[in-house]
Coordinates of C-alpha atoms in Angstrom, one line a residue:
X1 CA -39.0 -32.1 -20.2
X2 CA -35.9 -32.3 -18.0
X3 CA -35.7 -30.4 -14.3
X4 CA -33.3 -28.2 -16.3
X5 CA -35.5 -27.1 -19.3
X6 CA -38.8 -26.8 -16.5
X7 CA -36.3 -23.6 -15.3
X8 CA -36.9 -21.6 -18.6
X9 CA -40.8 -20.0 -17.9
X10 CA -43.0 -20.3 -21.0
X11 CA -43.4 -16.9 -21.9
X12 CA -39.8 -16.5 -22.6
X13 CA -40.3 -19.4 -25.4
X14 CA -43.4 -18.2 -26.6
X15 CA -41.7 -14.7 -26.7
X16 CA -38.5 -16.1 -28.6
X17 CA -40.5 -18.2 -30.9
X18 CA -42.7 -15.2 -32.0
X19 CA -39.6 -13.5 -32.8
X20 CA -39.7 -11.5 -29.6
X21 CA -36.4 -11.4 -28.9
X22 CA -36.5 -8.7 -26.1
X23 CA -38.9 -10.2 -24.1
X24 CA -37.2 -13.4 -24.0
X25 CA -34.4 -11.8 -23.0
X26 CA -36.2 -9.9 -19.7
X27 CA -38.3 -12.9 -18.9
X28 CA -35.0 -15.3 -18.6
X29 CA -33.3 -12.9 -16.4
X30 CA -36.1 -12.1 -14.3
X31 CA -36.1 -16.2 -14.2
X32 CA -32.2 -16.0 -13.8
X33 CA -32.4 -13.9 -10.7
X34 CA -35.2 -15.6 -9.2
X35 CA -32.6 -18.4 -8.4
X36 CA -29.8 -18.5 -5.9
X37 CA -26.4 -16.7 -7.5
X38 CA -24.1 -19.0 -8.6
X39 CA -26.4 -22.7 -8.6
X40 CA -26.8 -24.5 -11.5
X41 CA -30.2 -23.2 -11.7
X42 CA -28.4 -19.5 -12.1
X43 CA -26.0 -20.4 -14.6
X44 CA -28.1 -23.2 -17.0
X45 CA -30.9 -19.5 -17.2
X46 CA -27.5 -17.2 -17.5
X47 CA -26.4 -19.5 -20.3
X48 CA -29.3 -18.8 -22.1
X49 CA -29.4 -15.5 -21.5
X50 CA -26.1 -15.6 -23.3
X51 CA -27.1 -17.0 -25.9
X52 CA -30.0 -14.7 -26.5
X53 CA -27.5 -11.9 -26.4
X54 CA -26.1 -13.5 -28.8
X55 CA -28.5 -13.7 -30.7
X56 CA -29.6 -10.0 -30.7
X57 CA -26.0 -9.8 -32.4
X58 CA -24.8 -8.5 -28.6
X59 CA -21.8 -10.8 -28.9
X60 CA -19.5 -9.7 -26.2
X61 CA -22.4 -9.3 -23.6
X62 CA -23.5 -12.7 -24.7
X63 CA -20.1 -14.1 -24.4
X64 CA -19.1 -12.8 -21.3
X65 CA -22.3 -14.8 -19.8
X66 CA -21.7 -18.0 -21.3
X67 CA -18.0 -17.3 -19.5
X68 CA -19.8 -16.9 -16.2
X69 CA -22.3 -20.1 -16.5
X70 CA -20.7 -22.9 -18.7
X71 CA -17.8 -23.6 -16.2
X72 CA -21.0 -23.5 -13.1
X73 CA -22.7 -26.1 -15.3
X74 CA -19.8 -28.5 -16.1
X75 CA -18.7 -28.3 -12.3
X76 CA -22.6 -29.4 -11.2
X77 CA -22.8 -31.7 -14.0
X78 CA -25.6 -30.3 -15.7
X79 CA -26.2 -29.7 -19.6
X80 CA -25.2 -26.8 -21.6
X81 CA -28.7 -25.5 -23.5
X82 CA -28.7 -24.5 -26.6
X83 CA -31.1 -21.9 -28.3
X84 CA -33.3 -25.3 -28.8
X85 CA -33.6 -25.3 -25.2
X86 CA -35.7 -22.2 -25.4
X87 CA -37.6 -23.3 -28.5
X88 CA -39.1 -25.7 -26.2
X89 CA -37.3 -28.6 -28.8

């Protein structure tokens, strides 16, 4: 497991993996504002967020967050996650 993918708490995978979709989504942005605004830590847990959002078919929310974090991660030179990322994969 990378630094990275040791952000995402375990509950919001197990959540996601059940299929609890809503859950996963609270949990990662409780875990989102736990970290300073604007740090790679912020934006790699706003990116999946995003994708979450997505994923709930809330496209433009979901969107509008990867906006805000995938430019945050190139500039720190961290990954982009995907929904694997949460899936613990």
């Amino acid at each position: 497991m990378t630094a990275a993918a040791s952000l995402v708490p375990s509950a919001a995978s197990e959540a996601f993996a059940a299929g609890e979709d809503q859950q996963a989504l609270t949990l990662l942005r409780r875990a989102r504002d736990g970290q300073p605004a604007q740090s790679a830590q912020w934006a790699y847990l706003e990116r999946l967020t995003g994708l979450v959002l997505i994923h709930l078919q809330r496209e433009v929310e979901g969107t509008f967050a990867l906006d805000r974090a995938d430019p945050l991660l190139e500039a720190f030179g961290w990954p982009t996650p995907t929904l694997d990322a949460l899936a613990g994969d």
